[in-house]
mmCIF file of C-alpha atoms in Angstrom:
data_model
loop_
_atom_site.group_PDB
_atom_site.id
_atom_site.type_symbol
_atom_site.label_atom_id
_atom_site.label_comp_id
_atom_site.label_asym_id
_atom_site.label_seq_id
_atom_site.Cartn_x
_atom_site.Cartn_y
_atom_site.Cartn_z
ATOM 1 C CA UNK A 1 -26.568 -2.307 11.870
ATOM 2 C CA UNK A 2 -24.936 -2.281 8.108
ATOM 3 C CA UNK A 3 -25.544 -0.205 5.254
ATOM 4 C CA UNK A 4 -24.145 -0.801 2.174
ATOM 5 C CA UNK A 5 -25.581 2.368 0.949
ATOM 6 C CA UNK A 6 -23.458 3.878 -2.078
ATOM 7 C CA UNK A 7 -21.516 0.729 -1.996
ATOM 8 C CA UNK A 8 -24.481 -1.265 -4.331
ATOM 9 C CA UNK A 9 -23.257 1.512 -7.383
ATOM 10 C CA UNK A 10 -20.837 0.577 -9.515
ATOM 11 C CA UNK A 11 -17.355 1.759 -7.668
ATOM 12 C CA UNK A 12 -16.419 5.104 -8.400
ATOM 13 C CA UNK A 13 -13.055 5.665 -9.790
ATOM 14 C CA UNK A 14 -10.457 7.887 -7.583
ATOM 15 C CA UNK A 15 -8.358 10.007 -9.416
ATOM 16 C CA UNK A 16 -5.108 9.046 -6.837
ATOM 17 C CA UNK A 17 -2.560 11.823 -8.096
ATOM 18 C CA UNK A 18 0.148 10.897 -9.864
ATOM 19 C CA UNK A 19 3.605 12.873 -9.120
ATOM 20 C CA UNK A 20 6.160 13.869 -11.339
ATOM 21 C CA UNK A 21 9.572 11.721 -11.534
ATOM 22 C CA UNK A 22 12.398 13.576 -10.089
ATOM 23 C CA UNK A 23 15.429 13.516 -12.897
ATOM 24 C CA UNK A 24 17.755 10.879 -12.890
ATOM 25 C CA UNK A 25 21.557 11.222 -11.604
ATOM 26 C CA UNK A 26 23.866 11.434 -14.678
ATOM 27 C CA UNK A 27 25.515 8.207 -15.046
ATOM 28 C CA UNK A 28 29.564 8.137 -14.688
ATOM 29 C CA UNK A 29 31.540 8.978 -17.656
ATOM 30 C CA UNK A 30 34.077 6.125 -16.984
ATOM 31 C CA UNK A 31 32.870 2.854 -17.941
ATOM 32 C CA UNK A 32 34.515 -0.591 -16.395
ATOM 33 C CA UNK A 33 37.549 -1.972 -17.500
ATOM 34 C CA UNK A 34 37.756 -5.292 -18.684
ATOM 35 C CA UNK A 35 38.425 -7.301 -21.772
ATOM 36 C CA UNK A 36 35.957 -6.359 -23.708
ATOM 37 C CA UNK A 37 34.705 -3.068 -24.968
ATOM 38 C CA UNK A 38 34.093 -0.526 -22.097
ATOM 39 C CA UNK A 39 30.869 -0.736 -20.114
ATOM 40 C CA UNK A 40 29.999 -4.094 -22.164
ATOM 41 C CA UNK A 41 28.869 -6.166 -18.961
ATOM 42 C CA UNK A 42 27.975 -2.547 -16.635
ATOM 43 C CA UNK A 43 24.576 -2.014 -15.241
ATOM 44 C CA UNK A 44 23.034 1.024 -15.250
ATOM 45 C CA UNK A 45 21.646 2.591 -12.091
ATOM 46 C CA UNK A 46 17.579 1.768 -11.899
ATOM 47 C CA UNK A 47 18.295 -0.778 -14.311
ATOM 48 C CA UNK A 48 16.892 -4.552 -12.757
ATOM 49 C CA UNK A 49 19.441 -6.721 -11.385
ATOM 50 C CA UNK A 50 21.666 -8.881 -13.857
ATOM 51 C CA UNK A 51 20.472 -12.526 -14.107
ATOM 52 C CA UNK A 52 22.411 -15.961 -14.812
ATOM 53 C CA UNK A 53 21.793 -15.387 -18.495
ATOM 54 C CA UNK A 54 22.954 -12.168 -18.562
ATOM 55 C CA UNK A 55 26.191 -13.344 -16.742
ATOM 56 C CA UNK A 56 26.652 -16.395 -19.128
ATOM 57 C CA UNK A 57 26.078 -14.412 -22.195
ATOM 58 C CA UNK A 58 28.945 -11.051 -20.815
ATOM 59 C CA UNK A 59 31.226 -14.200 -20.525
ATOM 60 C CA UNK A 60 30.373 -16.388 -23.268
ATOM 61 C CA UNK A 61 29.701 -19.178 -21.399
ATOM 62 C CA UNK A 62 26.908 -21.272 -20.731
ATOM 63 C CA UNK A 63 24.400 -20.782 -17.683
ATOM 64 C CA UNK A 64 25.199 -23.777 -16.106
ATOM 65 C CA UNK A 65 29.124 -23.011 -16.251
ATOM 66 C CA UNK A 66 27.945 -19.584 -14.675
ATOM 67 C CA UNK A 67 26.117 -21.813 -12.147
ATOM 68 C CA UNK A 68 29.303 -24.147 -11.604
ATOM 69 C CA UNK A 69 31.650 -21.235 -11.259
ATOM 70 C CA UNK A 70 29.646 -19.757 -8.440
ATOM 71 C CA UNK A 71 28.544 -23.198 -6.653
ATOM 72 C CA UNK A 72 31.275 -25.330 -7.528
ATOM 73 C CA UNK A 73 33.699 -23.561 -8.791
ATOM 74 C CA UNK A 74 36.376 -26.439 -8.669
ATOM 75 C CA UNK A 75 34.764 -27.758 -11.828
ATOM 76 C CA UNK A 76 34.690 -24.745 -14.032
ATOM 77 C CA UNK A 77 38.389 -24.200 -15.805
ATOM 78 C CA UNK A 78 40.404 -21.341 -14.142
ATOM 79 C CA UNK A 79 40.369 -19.007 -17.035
ATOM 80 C CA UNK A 80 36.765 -19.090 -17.381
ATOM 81 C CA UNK A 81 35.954 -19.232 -13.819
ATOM 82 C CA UNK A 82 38.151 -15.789 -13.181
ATOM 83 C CA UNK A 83 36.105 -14.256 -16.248
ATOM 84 C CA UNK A 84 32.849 -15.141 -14.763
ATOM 85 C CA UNK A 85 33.628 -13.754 -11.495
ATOM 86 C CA UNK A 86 35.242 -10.413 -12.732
ATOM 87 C CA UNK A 87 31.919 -9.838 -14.831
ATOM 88 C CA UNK A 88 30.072 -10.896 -11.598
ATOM 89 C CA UNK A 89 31.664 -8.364 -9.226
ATOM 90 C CA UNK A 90 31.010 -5.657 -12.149
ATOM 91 C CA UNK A 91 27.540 -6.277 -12.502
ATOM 92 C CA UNK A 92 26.717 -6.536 -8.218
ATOM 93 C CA UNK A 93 25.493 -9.949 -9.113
ATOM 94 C CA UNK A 94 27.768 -11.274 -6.119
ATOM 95 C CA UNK A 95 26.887 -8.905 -3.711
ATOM 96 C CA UNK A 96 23.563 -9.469 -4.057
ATOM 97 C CA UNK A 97 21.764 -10.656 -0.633
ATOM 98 C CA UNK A 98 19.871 -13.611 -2.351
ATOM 99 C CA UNK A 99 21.690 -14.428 -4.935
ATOM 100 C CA UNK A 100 20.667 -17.809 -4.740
ATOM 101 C CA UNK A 101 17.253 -16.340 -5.471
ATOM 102 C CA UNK A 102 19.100 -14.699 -8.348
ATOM 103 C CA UNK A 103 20.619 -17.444 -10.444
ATOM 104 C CA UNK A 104 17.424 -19.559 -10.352
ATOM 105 C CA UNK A 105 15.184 -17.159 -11.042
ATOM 106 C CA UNK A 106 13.195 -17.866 -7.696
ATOM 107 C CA UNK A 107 12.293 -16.604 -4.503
ATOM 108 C CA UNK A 108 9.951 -17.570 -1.622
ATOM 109 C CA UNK A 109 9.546 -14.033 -0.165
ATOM 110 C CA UNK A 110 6.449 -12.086 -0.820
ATOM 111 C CA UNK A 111 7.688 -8.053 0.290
ATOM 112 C CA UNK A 112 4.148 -6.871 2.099
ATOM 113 C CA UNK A 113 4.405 -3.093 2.288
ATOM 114 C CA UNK A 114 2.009 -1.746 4.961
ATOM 115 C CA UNK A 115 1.147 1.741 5.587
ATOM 116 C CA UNK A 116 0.839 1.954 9.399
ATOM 117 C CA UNK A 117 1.861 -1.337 11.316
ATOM 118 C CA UNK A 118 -1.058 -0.185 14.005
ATOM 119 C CA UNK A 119 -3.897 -0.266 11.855
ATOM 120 C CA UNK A 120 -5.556 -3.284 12.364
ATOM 121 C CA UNK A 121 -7.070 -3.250 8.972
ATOM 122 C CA UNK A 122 -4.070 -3.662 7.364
ATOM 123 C CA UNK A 123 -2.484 -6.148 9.332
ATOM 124 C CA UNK A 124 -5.846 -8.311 8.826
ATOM 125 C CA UNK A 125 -5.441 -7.542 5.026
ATOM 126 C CA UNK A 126 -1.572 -9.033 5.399
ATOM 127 C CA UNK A 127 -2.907 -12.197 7.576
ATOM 128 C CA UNK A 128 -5.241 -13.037 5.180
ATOM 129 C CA UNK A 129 -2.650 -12.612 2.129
ATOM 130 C CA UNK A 130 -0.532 -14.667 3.978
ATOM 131 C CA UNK A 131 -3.349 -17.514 4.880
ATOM 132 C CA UNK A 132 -3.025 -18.035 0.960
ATOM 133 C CA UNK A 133 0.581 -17.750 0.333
ATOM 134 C CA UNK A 134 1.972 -19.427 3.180
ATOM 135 C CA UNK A 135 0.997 -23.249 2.810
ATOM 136 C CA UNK A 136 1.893 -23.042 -0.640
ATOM 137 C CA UNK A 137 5.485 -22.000 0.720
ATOM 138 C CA UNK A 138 5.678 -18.498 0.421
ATOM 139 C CA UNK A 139 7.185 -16.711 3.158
ATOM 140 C CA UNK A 140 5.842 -12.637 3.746
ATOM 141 C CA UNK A 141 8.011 -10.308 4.389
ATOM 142 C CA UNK A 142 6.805 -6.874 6.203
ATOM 143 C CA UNK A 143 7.566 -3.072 5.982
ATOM 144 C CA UNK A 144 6.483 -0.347 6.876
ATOM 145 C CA UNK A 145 6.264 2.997 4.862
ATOM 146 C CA UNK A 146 4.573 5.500 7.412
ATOM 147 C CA UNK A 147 2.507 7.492 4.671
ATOM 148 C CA UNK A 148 6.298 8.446 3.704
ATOM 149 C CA UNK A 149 7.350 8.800 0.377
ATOM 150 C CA UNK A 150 10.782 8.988 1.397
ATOM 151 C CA UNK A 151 10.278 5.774 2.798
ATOM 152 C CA UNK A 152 8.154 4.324 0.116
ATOM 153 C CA UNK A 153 11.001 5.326 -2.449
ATOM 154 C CA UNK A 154 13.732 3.521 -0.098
ATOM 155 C CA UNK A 155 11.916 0.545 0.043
ATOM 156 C CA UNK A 156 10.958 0.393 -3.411
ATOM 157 C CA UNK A 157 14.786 0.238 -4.267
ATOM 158 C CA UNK A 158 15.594 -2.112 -2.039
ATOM 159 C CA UNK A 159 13.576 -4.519 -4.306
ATOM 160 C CA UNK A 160 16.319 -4.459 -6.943
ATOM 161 C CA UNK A 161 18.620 -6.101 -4.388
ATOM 162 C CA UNK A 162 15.608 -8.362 -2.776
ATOM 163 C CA UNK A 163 13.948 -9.536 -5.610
ATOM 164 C CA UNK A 164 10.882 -11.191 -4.505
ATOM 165 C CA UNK A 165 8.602 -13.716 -5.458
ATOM 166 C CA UNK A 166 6.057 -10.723 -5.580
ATOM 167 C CA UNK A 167 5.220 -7.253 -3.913
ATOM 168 C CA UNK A 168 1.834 -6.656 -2.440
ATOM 169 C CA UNK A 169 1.051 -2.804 -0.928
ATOM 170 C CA UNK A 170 -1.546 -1.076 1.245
ATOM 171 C CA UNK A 171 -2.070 1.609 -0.870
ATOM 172 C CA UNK A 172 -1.509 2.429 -4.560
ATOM 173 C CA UNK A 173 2.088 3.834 -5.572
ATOM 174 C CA UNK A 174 1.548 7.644 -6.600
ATOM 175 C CA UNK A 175 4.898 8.448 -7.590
ATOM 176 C CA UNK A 176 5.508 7.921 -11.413
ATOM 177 C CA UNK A 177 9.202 6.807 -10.860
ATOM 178 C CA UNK A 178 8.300 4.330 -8.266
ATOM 179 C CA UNK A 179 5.926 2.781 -10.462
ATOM 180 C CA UNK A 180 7.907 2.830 -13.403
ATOM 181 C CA UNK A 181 10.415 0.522 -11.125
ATOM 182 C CA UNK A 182 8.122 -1.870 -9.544
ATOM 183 C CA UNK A 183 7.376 -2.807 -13.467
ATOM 184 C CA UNK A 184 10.724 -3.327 -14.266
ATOM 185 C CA UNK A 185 11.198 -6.025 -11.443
ATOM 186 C CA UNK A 186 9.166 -7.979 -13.896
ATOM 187 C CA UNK A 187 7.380 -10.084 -10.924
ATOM 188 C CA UNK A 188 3.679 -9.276 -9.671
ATOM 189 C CA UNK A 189 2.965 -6.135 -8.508
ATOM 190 C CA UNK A 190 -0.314 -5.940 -6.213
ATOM 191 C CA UNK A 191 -1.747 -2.329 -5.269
ATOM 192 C CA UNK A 192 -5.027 -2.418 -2.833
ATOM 193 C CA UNK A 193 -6.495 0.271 -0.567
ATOM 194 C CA UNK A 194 -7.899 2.774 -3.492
ATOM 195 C CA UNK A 195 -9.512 2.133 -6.996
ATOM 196 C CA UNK A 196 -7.913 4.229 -9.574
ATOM 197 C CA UNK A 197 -8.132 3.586 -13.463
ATOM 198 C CA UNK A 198 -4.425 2.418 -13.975
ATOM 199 C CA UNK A 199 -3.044 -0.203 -11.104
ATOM 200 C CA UNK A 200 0.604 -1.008 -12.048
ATOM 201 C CA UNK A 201 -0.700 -4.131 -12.226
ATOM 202 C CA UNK A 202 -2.510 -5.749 -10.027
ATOM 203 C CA UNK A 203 -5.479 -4.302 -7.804
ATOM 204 C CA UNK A 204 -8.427 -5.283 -4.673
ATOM 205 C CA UNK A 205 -9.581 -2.054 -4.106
ATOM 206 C CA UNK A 206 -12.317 0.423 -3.649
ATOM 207 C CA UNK A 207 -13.853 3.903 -4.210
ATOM 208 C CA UNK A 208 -12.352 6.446 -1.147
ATOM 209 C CA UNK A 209 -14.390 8.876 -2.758
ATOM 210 C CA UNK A 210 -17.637 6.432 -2.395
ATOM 211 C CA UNK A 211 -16.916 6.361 1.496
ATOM 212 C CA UNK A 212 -16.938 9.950 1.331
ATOM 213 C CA UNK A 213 -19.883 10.193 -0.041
ATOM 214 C CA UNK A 214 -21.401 7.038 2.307
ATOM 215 C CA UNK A 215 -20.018 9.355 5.494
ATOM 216 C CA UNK A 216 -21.988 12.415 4.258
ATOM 217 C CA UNK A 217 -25.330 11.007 3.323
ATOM 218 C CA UNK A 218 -25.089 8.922 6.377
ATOM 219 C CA UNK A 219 -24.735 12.519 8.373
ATOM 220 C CA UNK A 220 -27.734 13.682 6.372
ATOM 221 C CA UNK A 221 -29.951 10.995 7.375
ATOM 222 C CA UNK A 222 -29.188 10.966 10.959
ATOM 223 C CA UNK A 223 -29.910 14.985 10.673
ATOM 224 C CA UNK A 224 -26.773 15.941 11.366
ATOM 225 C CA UNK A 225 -26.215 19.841 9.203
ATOM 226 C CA UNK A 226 -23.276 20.778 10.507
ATOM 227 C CA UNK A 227 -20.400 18.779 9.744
ATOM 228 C CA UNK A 228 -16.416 18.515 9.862
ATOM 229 C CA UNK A 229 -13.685 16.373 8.646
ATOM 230 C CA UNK A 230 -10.364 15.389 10.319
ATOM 231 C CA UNK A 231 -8.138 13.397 8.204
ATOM 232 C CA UNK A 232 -4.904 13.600 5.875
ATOM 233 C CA UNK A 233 -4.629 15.893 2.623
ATOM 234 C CA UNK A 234 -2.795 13.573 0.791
ATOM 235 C CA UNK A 235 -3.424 10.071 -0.576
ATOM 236 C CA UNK A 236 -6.289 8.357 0.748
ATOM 237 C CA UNK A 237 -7.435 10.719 2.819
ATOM 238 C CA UNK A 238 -7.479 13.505 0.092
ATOM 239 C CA UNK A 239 -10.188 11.325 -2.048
ATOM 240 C CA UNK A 240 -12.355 10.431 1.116
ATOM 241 C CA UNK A 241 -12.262 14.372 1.574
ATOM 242 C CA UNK A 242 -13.457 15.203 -2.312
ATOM 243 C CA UNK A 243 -16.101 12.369 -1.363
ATOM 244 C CA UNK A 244 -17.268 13.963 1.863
ATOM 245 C CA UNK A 245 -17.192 17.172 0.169
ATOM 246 C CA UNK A 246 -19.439 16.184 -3.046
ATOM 247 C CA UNK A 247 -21.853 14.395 -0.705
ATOM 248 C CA UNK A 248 -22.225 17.130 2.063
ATOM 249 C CA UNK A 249 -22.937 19.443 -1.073
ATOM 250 C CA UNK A 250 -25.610 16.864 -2.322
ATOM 251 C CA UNK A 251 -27.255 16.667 0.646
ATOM 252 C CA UNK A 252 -26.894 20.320 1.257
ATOM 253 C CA UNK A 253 -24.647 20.143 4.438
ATOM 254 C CA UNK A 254 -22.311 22.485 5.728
ATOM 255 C CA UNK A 255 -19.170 21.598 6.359
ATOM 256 C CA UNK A 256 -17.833 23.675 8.664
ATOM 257 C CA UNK A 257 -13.900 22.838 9.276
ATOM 258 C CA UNK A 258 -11.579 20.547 7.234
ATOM 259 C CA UNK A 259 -8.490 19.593 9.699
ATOM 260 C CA UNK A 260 -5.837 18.232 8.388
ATOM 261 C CA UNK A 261 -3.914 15.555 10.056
ATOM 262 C CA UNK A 262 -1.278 14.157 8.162
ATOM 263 C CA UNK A 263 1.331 12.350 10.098
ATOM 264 C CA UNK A 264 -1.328 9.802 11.742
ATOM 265 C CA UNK A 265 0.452 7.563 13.816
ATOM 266 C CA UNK A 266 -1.954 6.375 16.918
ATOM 267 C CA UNK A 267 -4.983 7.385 18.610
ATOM 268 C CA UNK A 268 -3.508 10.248 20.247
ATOM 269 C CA UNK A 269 -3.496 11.990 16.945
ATOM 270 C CA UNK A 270 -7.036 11.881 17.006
ATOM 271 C CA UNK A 271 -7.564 13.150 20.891
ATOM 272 C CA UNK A 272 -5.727 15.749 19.878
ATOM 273 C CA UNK A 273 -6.953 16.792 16.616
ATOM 274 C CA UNK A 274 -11.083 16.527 17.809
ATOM 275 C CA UNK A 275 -9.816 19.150 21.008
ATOM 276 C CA UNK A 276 -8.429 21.170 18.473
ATOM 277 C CA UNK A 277 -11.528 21.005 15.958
ATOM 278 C CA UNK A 278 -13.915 21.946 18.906
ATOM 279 C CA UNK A 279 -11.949 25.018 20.767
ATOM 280 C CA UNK A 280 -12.680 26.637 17.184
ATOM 281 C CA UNK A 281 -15.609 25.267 16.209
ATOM 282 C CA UNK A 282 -18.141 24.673 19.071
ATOM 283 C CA UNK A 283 -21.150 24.180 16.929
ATOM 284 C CA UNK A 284 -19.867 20.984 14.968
ATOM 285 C CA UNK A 285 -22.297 18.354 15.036
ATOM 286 C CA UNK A 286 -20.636 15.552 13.143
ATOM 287 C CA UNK A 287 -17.224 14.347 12.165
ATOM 288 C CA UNK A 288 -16.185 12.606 9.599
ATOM 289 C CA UNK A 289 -12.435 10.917 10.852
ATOM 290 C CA UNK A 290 -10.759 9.385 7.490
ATOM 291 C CA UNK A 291 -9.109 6.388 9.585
ATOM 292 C CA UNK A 292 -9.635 4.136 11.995
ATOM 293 C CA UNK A 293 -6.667 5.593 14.631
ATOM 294 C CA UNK A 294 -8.132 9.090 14.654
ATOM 295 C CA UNK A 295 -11.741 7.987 14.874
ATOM 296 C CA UNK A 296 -10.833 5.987 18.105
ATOM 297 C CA UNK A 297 -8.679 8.834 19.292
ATOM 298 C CA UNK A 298 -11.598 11.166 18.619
ATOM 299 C CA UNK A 299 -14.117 9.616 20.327
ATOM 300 C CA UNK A 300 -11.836 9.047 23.543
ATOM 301 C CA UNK A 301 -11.412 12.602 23.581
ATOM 302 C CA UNK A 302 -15.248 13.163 23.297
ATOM 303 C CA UNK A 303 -15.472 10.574 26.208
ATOM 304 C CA UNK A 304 -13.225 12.744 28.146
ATOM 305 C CA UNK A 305 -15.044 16.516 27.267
ATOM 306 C CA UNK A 306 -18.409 14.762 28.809
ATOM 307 C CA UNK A 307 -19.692 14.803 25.817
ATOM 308 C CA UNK A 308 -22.928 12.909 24.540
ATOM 309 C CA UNK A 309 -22.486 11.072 21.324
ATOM 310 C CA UNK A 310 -24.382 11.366 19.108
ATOM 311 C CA UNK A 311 -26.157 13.994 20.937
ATOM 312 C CA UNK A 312 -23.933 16.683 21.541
ATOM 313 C CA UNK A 313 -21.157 15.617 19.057
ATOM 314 C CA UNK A 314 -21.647 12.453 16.498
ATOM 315 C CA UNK A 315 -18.386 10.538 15.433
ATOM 316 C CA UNK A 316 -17.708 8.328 12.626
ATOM 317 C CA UNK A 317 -14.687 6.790 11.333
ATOM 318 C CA UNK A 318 -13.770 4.459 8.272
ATOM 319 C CA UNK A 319 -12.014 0.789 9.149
ATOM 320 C CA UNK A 320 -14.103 -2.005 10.853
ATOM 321 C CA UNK A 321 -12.152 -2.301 13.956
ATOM 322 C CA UNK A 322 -12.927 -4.753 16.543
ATOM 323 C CA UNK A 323 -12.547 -2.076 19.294
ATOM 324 C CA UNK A 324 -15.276 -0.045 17.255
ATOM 325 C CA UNK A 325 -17.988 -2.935 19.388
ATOM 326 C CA UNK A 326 -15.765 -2.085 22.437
ATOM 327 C CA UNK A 327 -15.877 1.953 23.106
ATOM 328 C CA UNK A 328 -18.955 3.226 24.349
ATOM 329 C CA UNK A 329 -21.325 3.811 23.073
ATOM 330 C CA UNK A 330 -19.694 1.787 19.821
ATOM 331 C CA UNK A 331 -18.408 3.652 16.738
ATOM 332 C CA UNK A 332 -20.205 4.023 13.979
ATOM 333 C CA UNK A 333 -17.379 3.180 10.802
ATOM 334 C CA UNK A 334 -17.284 2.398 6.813
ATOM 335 C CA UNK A 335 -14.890 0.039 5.967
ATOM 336 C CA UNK A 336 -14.105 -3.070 4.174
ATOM 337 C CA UNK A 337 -13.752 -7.084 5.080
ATOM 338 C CA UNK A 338 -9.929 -6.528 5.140
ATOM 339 C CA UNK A 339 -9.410 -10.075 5.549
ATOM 340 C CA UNK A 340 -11.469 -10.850 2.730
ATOM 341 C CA UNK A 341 -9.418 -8.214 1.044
ATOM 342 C CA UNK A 342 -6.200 -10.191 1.641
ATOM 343 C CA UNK A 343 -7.008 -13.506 0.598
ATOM 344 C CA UNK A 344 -8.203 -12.462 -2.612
ATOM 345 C CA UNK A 345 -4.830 -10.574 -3.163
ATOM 346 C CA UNK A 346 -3.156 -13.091 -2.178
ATOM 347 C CA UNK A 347 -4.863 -15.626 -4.360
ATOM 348 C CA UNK A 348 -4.107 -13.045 -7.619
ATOM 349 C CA UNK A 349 -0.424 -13.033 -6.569
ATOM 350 C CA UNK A 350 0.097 -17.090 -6.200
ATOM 351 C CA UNK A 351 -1.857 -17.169 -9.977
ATOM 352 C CA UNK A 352 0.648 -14.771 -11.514
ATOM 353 C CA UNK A 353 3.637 -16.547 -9.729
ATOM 354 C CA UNK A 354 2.192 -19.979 -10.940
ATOM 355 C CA UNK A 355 2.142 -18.421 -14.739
ATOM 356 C CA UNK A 356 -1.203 -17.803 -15.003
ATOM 357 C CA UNK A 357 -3.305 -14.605 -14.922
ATOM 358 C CA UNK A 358 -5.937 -13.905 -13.284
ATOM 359 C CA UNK A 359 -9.693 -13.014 -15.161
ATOM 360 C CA UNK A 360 -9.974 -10.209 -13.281
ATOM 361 C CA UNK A 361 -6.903 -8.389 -12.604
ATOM 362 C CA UNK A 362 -8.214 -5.323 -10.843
ATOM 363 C CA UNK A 363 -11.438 -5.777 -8.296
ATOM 364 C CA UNK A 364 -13.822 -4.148 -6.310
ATOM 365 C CA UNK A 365 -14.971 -5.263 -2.552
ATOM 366 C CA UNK A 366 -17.635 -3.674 -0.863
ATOM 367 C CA UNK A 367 -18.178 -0.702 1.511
ATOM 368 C CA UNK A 368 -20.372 -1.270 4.385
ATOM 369 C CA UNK A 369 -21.335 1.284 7.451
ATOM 370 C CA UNK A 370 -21.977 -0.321 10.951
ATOM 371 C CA UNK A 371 -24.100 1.959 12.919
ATOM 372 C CA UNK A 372 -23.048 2.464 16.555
ATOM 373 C CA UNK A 373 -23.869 4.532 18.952
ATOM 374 C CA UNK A 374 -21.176 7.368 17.900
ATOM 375 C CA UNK A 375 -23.871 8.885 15.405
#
């Protein structure tokens, strides 16, 4: 059965927090040398990568002579070709992994930054990104950031060096510095997963904070008073949480633990966070799991207490999985067409890398609940 309950409102925006830039490094008080005035052809740390025009115009040369010195180099006079590479090896234009991509201003990679490589969600979200992308030639390229700032920041960074055709991410990027240099790569930046009121630039989202909601009054219905959330405190699973909160309240539910579970990795973080959740609170009725891995993980566990679901203990989750059909009795879960998702991220993307732009820059898909057996 599917509900699209809350989902037929107009999306609710989440307020995804927005953190604080750490300080930049001083920059080193010695500038290159070279012939011409100090620091004249240096580029600044966080600053995007030097292109051929940049190179010609440090030289005074033409692009194309930039071009000859670096492909055929047997054609550009020796004077100017040892200018052009000095400025080159200043700048890190050379060392530059696609350089190629570089001087013509093109690449063929599309950087696809996923949150948790075992989510099946997002991986469906990538495969249908890439059913778009790839027969028109793009190529995407995968990472994961683990929920991980650290990570996220790395990665981000990398991009400088990469430059790809485009960047698409599960998620939406939170920290203020990290956003400030995706802009600067000056290519399409695609942010999905949430629905906040200022994408970087692109966005197919929606509302956490509407599933949250959706998971409560869902609860309510089924008569369920008693109620308890397992899920991160961060991100994602902070809005769900505000969600789940403002519709318990609504619907006058209690919610009677809020267990926070932030380094989600696989379904054994769920086993283990439900057994926690019931040794200290035995008279939970219903839980609310903000993904997919702990919902499965919970209701294994529940499976393994001899427990009754929905009767002693109902379970639901948010992501759509195909497993969700599989487990007895069948998890109840909100979620998204991921796929869906994907190919209409993907079709954004190729319109921005074609020159155009699209009419609708940030959308909306729709929440659905599948009832199961789990609640």
């Amino acid at each position: 059965m599917s509900d699209t309950g809350a989902a037929k409102r107009p999306p609710t925006i989440d307020d995804v927090l927005r953190l604080r830039a750490a300080k930049p490094e001083p920059a080193a008080a010695d500038g290159p040398s070279g012939d011409g005035p100090a620091g004249e052809d240096a580029v600044g740390e966080g600053a995007a990568p030097p292109r051929i025009v940049e190179i010609a115009r440090l030289a005074g040369v033409s692009p194309i002579t930039v071009s000859r010195a670096l492909r055929q180099p047997e054609k550009v006079a020796e004077a100017k070709r040892r200018r052009i590479l000095e400025i080159v090896e200043r700048t890190g234009y050379a060392t530059n992994p696609h350089a190629r991509a570089l001087r013509s201003g093109q690449s063929n990679i599309v950087a696809a930054f996923v949150s948790n490589l075992q989510s099946e969600q997002f991986c469906l979200a990538v495969q249908g990104c890439g059913e778009v992308l790839e027969p028109q030639g793009y190529q995407l390229m995968i990472g994961q950031t683990s929920y991980s700032y650290a990570k996220e920041t790395t990665m981000i960074q990398s991009l400088r060096e990469m430059r790809p055709a485009a960047v698409m991410f599960t998620g939406v990027i939170e920290i203020e510095e990290n956003r400030r240099a995706l802009r600067a790569l000056g290519i399409p930046i695609m942010e999905t997963w949430a629905y906040p009121r200022d994408p970087i630039d692109m966005l197919v989202g929606f509302s956490n904070i509407d599933s949250g909601r959706m998971a409560a009054e869902h609860f309510a219905a089924r008569g369920h008073r008693r109620v308890a959330f397992i899920g991160r405190r961060s991100g994602r699973g902070a809005l769900r949480l505000t969600g789940f909160r403002e519709g318990a309240r609504a619907a006058g539910l209690d919610i009677v633990a809020e267990l926070s579970v932030d380094g989600v990795s696989s379904m054994v973080d769920g086993r283990r966070a439900l057994g926690d959740l019931l040794s200290r609170n035995a008279q939970v009725q219903a839980v609310f799991c903000a993904n997919d891995l702990l919902a499965t993980g919970a209701l294994l566990e529940a499976r393994r207490l001899g427990l009754r679901l929905p009767d002693d203990i109902a379970i639901l989750g948010f992501g759509h999985n195909d497993i969700a059909d599989e487990l007895p009795p069948g998890l109840t879960t909100i979620g998204i067409d991921s796929r869906d998702l994907g190919r209409q991220a993907g079709s954004m993307i190729l319109q921005r890398m074609r020159g155009g732009m699209p009419s609708e820059p940030i959308r909306a898909v729709e929440l659905t609940l599948a009832r199961r057996g789990s609640s």
